[in-house]
Coordinates of C-alpha atoms in Angstrom, one line a residue:
M1 CA 0.0 -0.2 -0.1
S2 CA 1.0 3.9 -0.9
E3 CA 2.7 6.3 2.0
T4 CA -0.3 8.2 1.3
T5 CA -3.4 6.4 3.1
E6 CA -5.2 9.4 4.4
K7 CA -7.5 11.6 2.2
E8 CA -5.9 14.5 0.6
T9 CA -8.2 17.2 -0.6
F10 CA -6.9 19.6 -4.3
S11 CA -7.9 21.8 -5.3
F12 CA -9.5 21.9 -9.2
Q13 CA -7.4 23.4 -11.9
T14 CA -8.6 27.0 -12.0
E15 CA -9.6 26.7 -16.0
V16 CA -11.2 23.2 -14.9
G17 CA -13.0 25.9 -12.1
Q18 CA -15.0 27.9 -14.6
L19 CA -15.6 24.8 -16.8
L20 CA -17.2 23.1 -14.0
E21 CA -18.9 26.1 -13.0
I22 CA -20.9 26.5 -16.7
V23 CA -21.7 22.4 -17.3
A24 CA -23.1 22.4 -14.3
G25 CA -25.6 24.8 -15.2
S26 CA -26.6 23.2 -17.8
L27 CA -30.0 22.3 -18.9
Y28 CA -30.3 21.5 -22.5
S29 CA -31.9 18.5 -24.2
N30 CA -28.5 17.0 -25.1
R31 CA -26.7 16.6 -22.1
E32 CA -26.9 13.0 -22.4
V33 CA -23.6 12.9 -24.6
F34 CA -22.3 12.9 -21.6
L35 CA -22.2 9.0 -21.8
R36 CA -21.3 8.8 -24.7
E37 CA -17.6 10.5 -23.6
L38 CA -17.4 8.4 -21.2
V39 CA -17.7 5.8 -22.6
S40 CA -15.5 6.7 -25.1
N41 CA -12.8 7.2 -22.1
A42 CA -13.3 3.3 -21.8
S43 CA -12.9 2.0 -24.8
D44 CA -9.6 4.5 -24.8
A45 CA -8.1 2.8 -21.2
C46 CA -9.0 -0.5 -22.6
D47 CA -6.5 0.5 -26.0
K48 CA -4.6 1.4 -24.0
L49 CA -4.1 -1.7 -21.7
R50 CA -4.3 -3.9 -25.2
Y51 CA -1.3 -2.3 -26.0
A52 CA 0.9 -2.2 -23.1
A53 CA -0.3 -5.8 -23.4
L54 CA 1.8 -6.3 -26.8
T55 CA 5.3 -6.0 -24.7
D56 CA 3.4 -6.9 -21.1
A57 CA 1.9 -10.1 -21.5
S58 CA 1.4 -10.0 -17.7
L59 CA -0.7 -7.0 -18.1
A60 CA -4.0 -9.3 -19.9
P61 CA -6.9 -8.9 -17.8
S62 CA -7.9 -11.9 -17.2
Q63 CA -11.0 -11.6 -19.0
D64 CA -11.5 -10.4 -22.0
F65 CA -12.0 -6.6 -22.8
A66 CA -15.3 -4.9 -22.1
I67 CA -17.7 -1.3 -20.3
T68 CA -19.9 -2.6 -18.5
L69 CA -22.8 -0.7 -17.5
E70 CA -24.6 -0.3 -14.1
F71 CA -28.2 1.3 -12.7
D72 CA -29.9 1.6 -9.5
T73 CA -33.3 3.6 -10.0
K74 CA -33.6 4.8 -6.5
A75 CA -30.2 5.5 -5.7
K76 CA -30.4 7.5 -8.9
T77 CA -27.0 5.8 -9.5
L78 CA -25.1 5.5 -13.4
T79 CA -21.8 3.2 -12.8
I80 CA -19.9 2.8 -16.0
S81 CA -17.1 0.2 -15.4
D82 CA -14.4 -0.7 -17.6
N83 CA -10.8 -3.8 -17.4
G84 CA -8.5 -1.0 -19.1
I85 CA -5.2 0.8 -17.7
G86 CA -7.0 2.4 -15.4
M87 CA -4.7 4.5 -13.7
N88 CA -2.9 5.6 -10.6
H89 CA -2.3 8.3 -7.7
A90 CA -0.1 10.6 -10.2
D91 CA -2.5 9.8 -12.8
L92 CA -5.4 10.9 -11.0
L93 CA -3.7 14.7 -10.4
E94 CA -3.6 14.8 -14.1
T95 CA -6.2 14.3 -15.5
L96 CA -9.3 15.2 -13.5
G97 CA -7.9 18.5 -11.8
T98 CA -6.4 20.2 -15.0
I99 CA -7.6 20.2 -18.5
A100 CA -3.7 19.8 -20.5
K101 CA -4.7 21.8 -23.6
S102 CA -3.1 24.7 -24.8
G103 CA -5.8 27.0 -25.8
T104 CA -8.4 26.5 -22.8
G105 CA -9.0 30.2 -22.8
A106 CA -10.5 30.7 -25.8
F107 CA -12.4 27.6 -25.3
I108 CA -14.0 28.9 -21.7
E109 CA -15.0 31.7 -23.7
A110 CA -16.6 30.4 -26.9
L111 CA -18.7 28.0 -23.6
K112 CA -20.1 31.5 -22.0
A113 CA -20.5 33.1 -25.6
E114 CA -23.1 30.0 -26.9
E115 CA -24.1 27.2 -23.3
K116 CA -26.8 27.1 -26.2
D117 CA -24.5 24.6 -27.5
T118 CA -22.5 23.6 -23.8
P119 CA -22.3 19.4 -24.7
G120 CA -21.8 19.7 -28.6
L121 CA -18.5 22.6 -27.5
I122 CA -17.2 20.5 -25.2
G123 CA -17.1 17.1 -26.7
Q124 CA -14.9 18.7 -29.4
F125 CA -12.6 20.6 -27.6
G126 CA -12.1 16.9 -26.0
V127 CA -12.9 17.9 -21.6
G128 CA -15.6 14.8 -22.3
F129 CA -15.0 13.5 -18.3
Y130 CA -16.7 16.9 -17.1
S131 CA -19.7 16.8 -18.7
A132 CA -20.6 14.3 -16.4
F133 CA -21.4 16.8 -13.5
M134 CA -24.7 18.1 -16.5
V135 CA -26.4 15.6 -15.0
A136 CA -24.4 14.4 -11.2
A137 CA -24.2 16.2 -8.2
K138 CA -21.2 14.5 -7.2
V139 CA -18.8 11.5 -9.5
D140 CA -16.7 9.3 -7.7
V141 CA -14.0 7.5 -9.9
L142 CA -12.6 4.4 -8.3
T143 CA -9.1 2.9 -10.1
R144 CA -6.6 1.1 -9.9
K145 CA -4.2 0.8 -12.8
A146 CA -2.4 -2.3 -14.6
G147 CA 1.2 -3.3 -13.0
E148 CA 0.5 -1.4 -9.3
A149 CA -1.1 -3.4 -6.4
E150 CA -2.9 0.2 -4.9
A151 CA -6.4 1.5 -5.9
W152 CA -7.5 4.9 -5.4
L153 CA -11.2 6.9 -5.4
W154 CA -11.4 10.1 -6.9
S155 CA -14.4 11.9 -5.9
S156 CA -15.7 15.4 -6.5
D157 CA -19.3 17.8 -5.8
G158 CA -17.5 19.8 -9.3
K159 CA -17.3 22.4 -7.1
G160 CA -14.0 23.8 -6.8
S161 CA -12.2 21.0 -5.3
F162 CA -12.5 17.3 -5.2
T163 CA -10.7 14.5 -3.3
I164 CA -8.2 11.0 -3.9
E165 CA -7.7 8.4 -1.1
A166 CA -6.6 4.9 -1.3
A167 CA -9.3 2.3 -2.1
Q168 CA -9.8 -1.3 -2.7
R169 CA -9.9 -2.6 -6.1
D170 CA -9.6 -6.4 -7.6
T171 CA -8.6 -6.1 -10.9
S172 CA -6.7 -2.5 -12.7
G173 CA -9.4 -0.7 -14.2
T174 CA -11.9 2.2 -13.9
T175 CA -14.9 2.5 -12.6
V176 CA -16.8 6.2 -13.0
T177 CA -20.3 6.8 -10.3
L178 CA -22.4 9.5 -11.2
H179 CA -25.2 9.8 -7.9
L180 CA -27.5 11.7 -10.6
K181 CA -28.9 15.4 -9.9
K182 CA -33.1 15.2 -9.4
D183 CA -33.9 16.1 -12.6
A184 CA -32.0 13.8 -14.3
K185 CA -32.7 10.4 -12.9
E186 CA -33.7 10.2 -16.8
F187 CA -30.5 9.3 -17.1
A188 CA -31.1 5.4 -15.1
D189 CA -33.4 4.0 -16.9
E190 CA -33.1 1.3 -18.7
A191 CA -34.1 2.2 -22.6
R192 CA -33.0 5.5 -22.4
I193 CA -29.7 4.5 -21.7
R194 CA -30.0 1.5 -24.8
H195 CA -31.1 4.3 -27.2
I196 CA -28.3 6.8 -25.8
I197 CA -25.6 3.5 -26.8
K198 CA -26.9 3.0 -30.3
T199 CA -27.4 6.7 -31.4
Y200 CA -23.4 7.5 -30.2
S201 CA -21.4 4.7 -29.6
E202 CA -22.7 1.3 -32.0
H203 CA -18.8 1.3 -33.2
I204 CA -17.3 2.0 -30.1
S205 CA -15.2 -1.8 -30.3
F206 CA -15.4 -2.9 -27.4
P207 CA -18.6 -4.1 -26.4
V208 CA -20.9 -2.6 -23.9
K209 CA -22.9 -4.1 -21.5
L210 CA -26.1 -3.5 -19.6
G211 CA -26.1 -6.9 -17.5
E212 CA -25.1 -9.5 -20.4
E213 CA -27.0 -8.4 -22.8
T214 CA -24.3 -6.4 -25.0
L215 CA -25.7 -2.8 -26.5
N216 CA -23.6 -2.1 -29.9
A217 CA -22.5 -3.9 -32.7
A218 CA -19.0 -4.0 -31.2
E219 CA -16.7 -3.9 -34.9
A220 CA -14.9 -1.8 -35.9
L221 CA -16.1 0.4 -38.9
W222 CA -12.9 1.1 -41.2
P223 CA -12.6 -3.1 -42.5
R224 CA -16.8 -2.9 -43.6
P225 CA -16.7 -2.1 -47.8
A226 CA -17.2 1.5 -48.0
K227 CA -20.9 0.1 -49.9
D228 CA -22.1 -1.3 -46.8
I229 CA -21.8 1.3 -45.2
T230 CA -24.2 4.1 -44.2
E231 CA -24.2 7.7 -44.2
E232 CA -25.2 8.0 -41.3
Q233 CA -22.8 5.4 -39.8
Y234 CA -20.2 6.9 -41.5
T235 CA -21.8 10.3 -39.3
D236 CA -22.5 8.9 -36.0
F237 CA -18.5 7.1 -36.3
Y238 CA -17.0 10.3 -37.6
R239 CA -19.3 12.4 -34.4
H240 CA -17.6 9.5 -31.9
C241 CA -14.1 9.9 -32.7
S242 CA -14.1 13.7 -33.0
H243 CA -15.6 14.4 -30.4
A244 CA -18.1 16.5 -32.1
F245 CA -21.5 16.8 -33.0
D246 CA -21.8 18.5 -36.9
E247 CA -21.5 16.6 -39.8
P248 CA -18.6 15.7 -41.7
W249 CA -18.7 18.0 -44.7
H250 CA -16.6 15.6 -46.7
V251 CA -15.5 11.8 -45.7
M252 CA -12.7 9.7 -47.1
H253 CA -12.5 5.8 -47.8
N254 CA -9.5 4.0 -49.1
K255 CA -8.5 0.8 -48.2
V256 CA -4.3 0.4 -50.3
E257 CA -3.6 -3.7 -50.6
G258 CA 0.6 -4.2 -52.3
A259 CA 2.7 -4.0 -50.9
L260 CA 1.8 -2.5 -48.9
N261 CA -1.4 -2.6 -47.2
H262 CA -3.5 -0.2 -44.8
T263 CA -6.6 0.9 -45.2
S264 CA -7.6 5.2 -43.6
L265 CA -11.3 6.6 -42.9
L266 CA -10.6 10.4 -43.2
F267 CA -13.5 12.8 -42.6
V268 CA -13.0 16.5 -43.0
P269 CA -15.5 18.1 -40.0
T270 CA -17.4 21.1 -40.9
H271 CA -16.2 22.9 -38.2
Q272 CA -12.9 24.2 -37.0
P273 CA -11.6 22.4 -34.1
F274 CA -10.8 24.2 -30.3
D275 CA -7.4 23.3 -31.0
L276 CA -6.7 24.4 -34.9
F277 CA -3.6 26.2 -34.4
D278 CA -2.2 25.5 -31.8
A279 CA 1.6 25.7 -31.4
E280 CA 1.2 21.5 -30.1
R281 CA -0.4 21.2 -34.4
K282 CA -0.9 17.7 -33.2
S283 CA -2.2 15.6 -35.9
H284 CA -5.6 14.2 -33.9
V285 CA -6.3 10.8 -36.0
K286 CA -5.8 7.8 -34.7
L287 CA -3.7 4.7 -36.0
Y288 CA -4.0 1.5 -35.6
V289 CA -2.3 -1.5 -36.1
N290 CA -4.8 -5.2 -37.0
R291 CA -7.7 -3.1 -35.3
V292 CA -5.4 -2.7 -32.4
F293 CA -5.1 0.7 -31.3
I294 CA -1.7 2.0 -30.6
S295 CA -1.8 6.2 -31.1
E296 CA -3.7 9.4 -31.5
T297 CA -0.9 11.5 -31.3
T298 CA 1.9 9.9 -34.1
K299 CA 3.7 12.8 -35.0
D300 CA 4.9 10.6 -38.9
L301 CA 1.6 9.7 -39.3
L302 CA 0.2 12.3 -41.6
P303 CA 1.2 16.2 -41.9
A304 CA 1.0 18.8 -39.4
Y305 CA -1.0 21.1 -42.7
L306 CA -3.6 18.5 -42.9
R307 CA -4.0 18.5 -39.0
F308 CA -7.4 19.5 -39.4
L309 CA -8.3 15.4 -41.3
R310 CA -10.4 13.3 -38.3
G311 CA -10.1 9.6 -37.6
V312 CA -8.6 6.2 -38.3
V313 CA -5.5 4.7 -40.7
D314 CA -5.3 0.7 -40.0
S315 CA -2.1 -1.2 -41.4
Q316 CA -2.0 -4.8 -41.3
D317 CA 1.8 -4.8 -42.1
L318 CA 3.3 -2.2 -39.5
S319 CA 5.4 -4.3 -35.9
L320 CA 3.1 -4.3 -32.8
N321 CA 6.2 -5.5 -31.1
V322 CA 8.2 -2.5 -30.7
S323 CA 7.7 1.4 -28.8
R324 CA 5.4 4.2 -30.6
E325 CA 9.6 5.4 -30.6
M326 CA 10.2 3.2 -32.5
L327 CA 7.3 2.9 -34.0
Q328 CA 8.1 7.0 -35.4
T329 CA 11.1 5.7 -38.0
D330 CA 9.7 2.8 -38.6
P331 CA 10.2 3.4 -43.2
K332 CA 6.2 1.5 -43.0
L333 CA 4.9 4.0 -42.0
A334 CA 6.9 7.4 -44.1
K335 CA 5.2 5.2 -47.3
I336 CA 2.0 5.4 -44.9
K337 CA 1.9 8.5 -44.9
S338 CA 2.6 9.5 -48.6
Q339 CA 0.6 7.6 -49.7
V340 CA -2.3 8.5 -47.3
T341 CA -1.1 12.3 -47.8
K342 CA -1.8 12.0 -51.1
K343 CA -4.4 10.7 -51.6
V344 CA -6.0 13.5 -49.1
L345 CA -5.1 15.9 -51.5
S346 CA -5.8 14.2 -54.5
E347 CA -10.6 14.1 -52.6
L348 CA -9.4 17.6 -52.0
K349 CA -9.0 18.2 -56.0
K350 CA -11.8 16.6 -56.9
K351 CA -15.0 17.7 -54.2
A352 CA -12.7 21.4 -55.9
N353 CA -13.6 20.7 -59.2
K354 CA -17.1 19.1 -58.9
A355 CA -18.3 21.6 -56.1
P356 CA -16.6 25.2 -55.9
E357 CA -18.7 26.3 -53.9
E358 CA -18.6 23.5 -50.7
Y359 CA -14.8 24.0 -51.8
A360 CA -15.1 27.1 -50.8
K361 CA -16.8 26.6 -47.3
F362 CA -14.2 24.0 -46.9
W363 CA -11.0 27.0 -47.4
A364 CA -12.7 29.9 -45.4
K365 CA -12.7 27.0 -42.4
F366 CA -9.0 25.7 -43.6
G367 CA -7.5 27.4 -46.4
A368 CA -4.6 28.8 -43.8
V369 CA -3.6 25.5 -42.4
L370 CA -3.3 23.8 -45.6
K371 CA -1.1 26.7 -46.9
E372 CA 2.1 26.0 -44.4
G373 CA 2.2 23.6 -46.6
L374 CA 4.0 25.1 -48.9
I375 CA 6.7 26.0 -46.5
E376 CA 7.1 22.0 -45.9
D377 CA 6.4 20.0 -48.1
P378 CA 8.4 21.0 -50.6
S379 CA 7.8 17.2 -52.5
L380 CA 4.3 18.3 -52.8
R381 CA 3.7 21.5 -53.6
D382 CA 2.6 21.9 -55.9
R383 CA 0.0 19.7 -55.8
I384 CA -1.3 22.0 -52.8
L385 CA -0.7 25.3 -55.1
E386 CA -3.1 23.5 -57.4
L387 CA -5.2 23.9 -53.3
C388 CA -5.1 26.8 -52.9
R389 CA -7.8 29.9 -53.4
F390 CA -7.8 33.1 -53.0
A391 CA -9.9 36.0 -52.4
S392 CA -9.3 39.4 -55.2
T393 CA -10.3 42.1 -57.0
G394 CA -11.1 40.3 -59.8
E395 CA -14.2 38.1 -58.9
D396 CA -16.1 37.5 -55.7
A397 CA -15.6 34.2 -55.9
L398 CA -12.6 32.4 -54.9
A399 CA -9.9 33.3 -57.5
S400 CA -7.5 29.9 -58.0
L401 CA -3.7 30.3 -59.5
P402 CA -5.2 28.7 -63.2
D403 CA -8.4 31.2 -63.0
Y404 CA -5.9 34.2 -62.4
V405 CA -3.3 33.5 -65.2
S406 CA -6.7 32.5 -67.5
R407 CA -7.5 36.4 -67.0
M408 CA -4.1 38.7 -67.1
K409 CA -4.1 41.1 -69.8
E410 CA -2.0 40.6 -72.8
G411 CA 1.5 42.3 -71.6
Q412 CA 1.6 41.7 -68.1
D413 CA 4.3 39.3 -67.3
A414 CA 3.2 39.0 -63.5
I415 CA 0.7 37.5 -61.1
F416 CA 0.3 40.7 -58.7
Y417 CA -1.0 39.6 -55.5
I418 CA -0.8 42.8 -52.0
A419 CA -0.7 41.0 -48.3
G420 CA -2.3 42.2 -45.0
E421 CA -4.1 41.2 -41.6
D422 CA -7.4 41.9 -43.2
A423 CA -8.8 40.7 -47.6
A424 CA -11.7 43.6 -46.9
K425 CA -9.0 46.5 -46.0
L426 CA -7.0 45.5 -48.6
A427 CA -9.8 46.0 -51.0
Q428 CA -9.5 49.1 -50.5
S429 CA -5.6 49.9 -50.9
P430 CA -4.1 52.6 -52.6
H431 CA -1.5 50.4 -53.6
L432 CA -4.3 49.4 -56.2
E433 CA -5.6 53.0 -57.8
G434 CA -3.8 51.7 -61.0
F435 CA -4.6 48.1 -60.9
R436 CA -8.0 49.1 -60.7
A437 CA -7.7 51.7 -64.0
K438 CA -6.0 49.4 -66.1
G439 CA -8.3 46.2 -65.2
V440 CA -5.6 43.9 -64.2
E441 CA -6.6 41.4 -61.2
V442 CA -5.0 41.2 -57.5
L443 CA -4.9 38.9 -55.5
L444 CA -5.9 40.1 -52.1
L445 CA -3.6 37.7 -49.1
S446 CA -5.1 38.1 -45.5
D447 CA -3.2 35.4 -43.9
H448 CA -1.3 35.0 -41.6
V449 CA 0.9 32.0 -43.2
D450 CA 0.6 34.1 -46.7
E451 CA 4.0 35.8 -46.4
F452 CA 6.2 33.1 -45.3
W453 CA 4.9 30.2 -48.3
L454 CA 5.4 33.3 -50.7
Q455 CA 9.3 33.1 -50.3
H456 CA 8.9 29.8 -51.1
V457 CA 6.9 30.0 -53.7
T458 CA 8.3 32.8 -56.1
K459 CA 6.7 31.6 -59.1
F460 CA 3.7 29.6 -61.1
D461 CA 2.9 28.5 -65.1
G462 CA 6.7 29.9 -65.2
K463 CA 5.6 33.9 -64.1
P464 CA 6.6 35.4 -61.6
L465 CA 4.5 36.9 -58.3
K466 CA 4.3 39.9 -57.3
S467 CA 4.3 42.1 -54.6
I468 CA 2.2 45.2 -55.2
T469 CA 3.4 47.2 -52.8
R470 CA 6.9 45.9 -53.5
G471 CA 9.3 47.8 -55.8
A472 CA 8.1 50.0 -59.3
A473 CA 4.1 49.1 -60.3
E474 CA 5.1 47.8 -64.1
L475 CA 1.6 49.1 -65.4
D476 CA 3.3 50.4 -68.2
E477 CA 3.7 47.2 -71.4
I478 CA -0.4 45.7 -69.6
K479 CA -2.3 47.0 -72.7
T480 CA -6.9 46.9 -72.7
G481 CA -7.1 47.5 -75.7
Q482 CA -8.8 50.9 -74.2
E483 CA -5.2 52.5 -73.9
T484 CA -6.4 57.0 -74.5
K485 CA -5.0 58.2 -77.4
D486 CA -1.5 60.8 -77.3
E487 CA -3.4 64.3 -77.7
D488 CA -5.7 63.4 -74.7
K489 CA -3.1 62.8 -72.1
T490 CA -2.9 64.7 -69.7
E491 CA 0.0 66.3 -68.6
D492 CA 1.7 64.7 -65.7
A493 CA 3.2 67.9 -62.6
D494 CA 7.0 68.3 -62.8
L495 CA 7.3 67.4 -59.5
A496 CA 11.1 67.2 -59.2
A497 CA 11.3 71.0 -57.1
L498 CA 8.8 69.1 -54.3
I499 CA 10.6 66.2 -54.4
A500 CA 14.3 67.7 -53.6
A501 CA 12.3 70.4 -51.0
I502 CA 10.3 66.7 -49.6
K503 CA 13.9 64.9 -49.6
V504 CA 15.8 67.6 -47.7
E505 CA 12.9 68.1 -45.2
L506 CA 12.2 63.7 -44.3
G507 CA 16.3 63.1 -44.9
E508 CA 16.5 59.2 -43.9
T509 CA 13.0 58.4 -42.4
V510 CA 12.2 57.7 -46.2
K511 CA 14.9 56.0 -48.6
D512 CA 13.1 57.4 -52.3
V513 CA 10.3 59.7 -53.0
R514 CA 9.0 60.2 -56.4
P515 CA 5.8 60.2 -58.5
S516 CA 4.1 57.3 -59.5
K517 CA 2.6 54.8 -61.6
R518 CA -0.3 53.8 -59.2
L519 CA -1.7 56.0 -57.6
T520 CA -5.0 57.2 -59.3
D521 CA -7.1 59.1 -56.5
S522 CA -5.0 59.2 -54.2
P523 CA -2.6 61.2 -53.3
V524 CA 0.2 59.0 -51.3
C525 CA 1.5 56.0 -50.6
L526 CA 4.7 54.2 -49.1
I527 CA 6.2 51.2 -50.4
A528 CA 8.7 48.7 -49.7
D529 CA 12.2 49.5 -52.7
D530 CA 13.4 46.3 -55.1
G531 CA 14.9 44.1 -53.2
D532 CA 14.1 45.7 -50.2
M533 CA 11.1 43.2 -47.4
D534 CA 8.0 43.9 -48.0
V535 CA 6.2 45.9 -46.2
N536 CA 3.6 43.7 -44.4
L537 CA 6.2 40.7 -43.8
E538 CA 8.6 43.5 -41.5
R539 CA 5.4 44.5 -39.8
M540 CA 4.8 40.9 -38.9
L541 CA 7.7 40.6 -37.7
K542 CA 8.1 43.8 -35.8
R543 CA 4.6 42.6 -34.3
H544 CA 6.1 39.5 -33.1
G545 CA 9.0 41.0 -31.6
Q546 CA 11.6 40.0 -35.2
L547 CA 12.4 42.7 -36.1
E548 CA 13.4 46.2 -34.3
H549 CA 13.5 48.7 -37.4
G550 CA 12.9 48.3 -40.2
M551 CA 13.3 49.9 -43.7
P552 CA 13.5 52.7 -44.1
R553 CA 10.1 53.5 -47.5
V554 CA 9.4 55.0 -51.0
L555 CA 7.4 57.5 -50.8
E556 CA 5.2 58.1 -54.2
L557 CA 3.1 60.2 -54.5
N558 CA 0.4 60.8 -57.4
P559 CA 1.1 63.8 -60.4
N560 CA -2.8 64.2 -61.4
H561 CA -3.2 65.0 -56.9
A562 CA -4.5 68.3 -57.1
M563 CA -2.9 69.1 -53.4
I564 CA 0.0 67.4 -54.9
T565 CA 0.1 69.9 -58.4
K566 CA -0.5 72.4 -55.8
L567 CA 2.3 71.5 -53.6
A568 CA 5.0 71.4 -56.3
E569 CA 3.4 74.4 -57.5
R570 CA 4.6 76.6 -54.1
A571 CA 8.0 74.3 -54.6
M572 CA 9.5 75.5 -57.6
A573 CA 8.9 79.7 -56.3
E574 CA 12.1 81.1 -54.9
S575 CA 10.8 81.3 -51.3
A576 CA 10.2 78.0 -51.3
S577 CA 13.5 76.6 -49.1
D578 CA 11.6 79.0 -46.0
D579 CA 8.1 77.3 -46.8
S580 CA 6.8 76.4 -43.3
L581 CA 3.7 75.1 -45.6
L582 CA 6.1 72.4 -47.3
K583 CA 8.0 71.3 -44.8
D584 CA 5.2 70.6 -42.4
A585 CA 3.5 68.8 -45.6
A586 CA 6.0 66.5 -46.2
H587 CA 5.6 65.0 -42.7
L588 CA 1.6 64.8 -43.3
L589 CA 2.2 64.1 -46.6
L590 CA 4.0 60.4 -45.4
D591 CA 2.4 60.3 -42.2
Q592 CA -0.9 59.9 -44.2
A593 CA 0.5 57.5 -46.0
R594 CA 1.1 55.5 -42.4
I595 CA -2.1 55.9 -41.9
V596 CA -3.7 54.9 -44.9
E597 CA -1.2 52.0 -44.5
G598 CA -3.0 51.0 -40.9
E599 CA 0.5 52.7 -38.8
T600 CA 0.1 55.9 -36.8
P601 CA 2.1 58.5 -37.7
T602 CA 6.0 59.2 -37.0
N603 CA 5.1 61.5 -34.3
P604 CA 1.4 61.8 -32.8
S605 CA 2.0 65.1 -31.1
E606 CA 3.2 67.1 -34.3
F607 CA 0.8 65.3 -37.1
A608 CA -1.6 67.1 -34.7
R609 CA 0.5 70.4 -34.2
R610 CA 1.2 70.4 -38.1
L611 CA -2.7 69.2 -38.9
G612 CA -3.6 72.5 -37.0
T613 CA -1.1 74.7 -38.3
V614 CA -3.0 73.5 -42.2
I615 CA -5.7 74.3 -41.4
A616 CA -5.6 77.0 -39.7
R617 CA -4.2 78.6 -42.2
A618 CA -7.0 77.4 -44.7
F619 CA -9.4 78.4 -43.1
T620 CA -7.2 82.2 -43.2
T621 CA -6.7 81.8 -46.6
S622 CA -10.2 81.2 -47.6
K623 CA -11.7 84.8 -46.2

């Protein structure tokens, strides 16, 4: 017996306390999800022990793996018991006292915002044990870890703390006893229990028993031929393996036979999983070998850019008698990963071609993640690029790169894009004016990953990808069929004197000042010079503390804008070198360009002073 024999009391992790406070108040019709979660946990425990027993036969239970349900109507209790791996004292503290997930704060906020769907969110986030408190006033967990002699009893009423004390259990496994709330006595009813198991746990691969009767099919779904599986069965299995309530957006059931045999049943969710953008970027596709569960987070089963997938991969050719660590270095697993990844990309391409509107919904949810593959998977980069879709100034529908190329104008040699944080704001950028005037389409890239894959993908179909916020606009050679005759063209203002004056005033604050060929309506804009870092990438690196000072940018002036032409006239006067208004205007033009970019003026107080001075002089002059 362990030295820890007295009852100990512990406080829940802060996030768990917040979670339980919300869960305990849930009074919604589908709170039956708690039983699905507890049965799923029991199934996972059996899977883990079955795997452990492959290398240590002494751990195998004396009876076949099973999950047993019992209820007592008078006592208002429901018990879920398994003969799986069990837990020790340390496991109880780690598993039933905390939520070991990043992104927990975001999940709690989502729960608060949408309490009407509390059970669905709980399942999706994967903290299913705590859903027991939707129906239970108190929960007892009696458990003993396989290979250990000590047993433990964990108890809590879900109100901030829990206790752990030494106990007795004849065999390894876990028994969860729910002391039901007054309004939850329906869950101590045989018919209700049968219905829930049939609805949510039909394809648990271990028998779920009520007395002597097995309530579920107790067989894996994926080995069956696809033609024998209904859409409803696929949906039920998806919800079981993903702990979600949404419908799968797409189902991929594939069997490969040959030198390396494997079966995959994969689902693309309709909604984003909560941990999609966690730093760990974990996969949640379960790996099986001959229907024996190995791991849910095998790093080398699927690439991180497909982490939105849920489901299983089962192979008959991987070895069971090795550790998970050794399995991950098995060249056979690398080959399975390659085959499954290519199949998924092929299925997505078919969907994109056959149902572009449906694919656009997928892209809105998972496109940013899929684009990570452009950086991380050079061997499949071209295939992933075919799947990419982009907002653009061309049409309302998302554009593929082949779509864009087919619409390029005569004389257009590059694929133009502008990158930022918000596609709607990008669409209003002054940098687009000259391109719009010539009907030249520009891609609007607003995902954080865009700037990084653009460092790896510099061409498509032989045409360079070019940022319109860096270097020359290159619009002169593009033909629209509506070119203005030479005699109808307006004469650009002579900006030489104004440019010289602005350069003197701004000094090294700007790299250069030049007339613009990209502006038609706005007076000014800032661009990065050829060879310098693009404006948006510089902004992102500064925000994340990876760049302290950026390169000075080029200030472009619109030679046809009334304000610029007036300033150009003023700059040609003899007294221009002493003109305080001209000096203030130089700074105001730079700050105006910065504000349009979403940045703050270089010196806000000086900006306010200069603006006030210019407005005051305008009123004085107009009298």
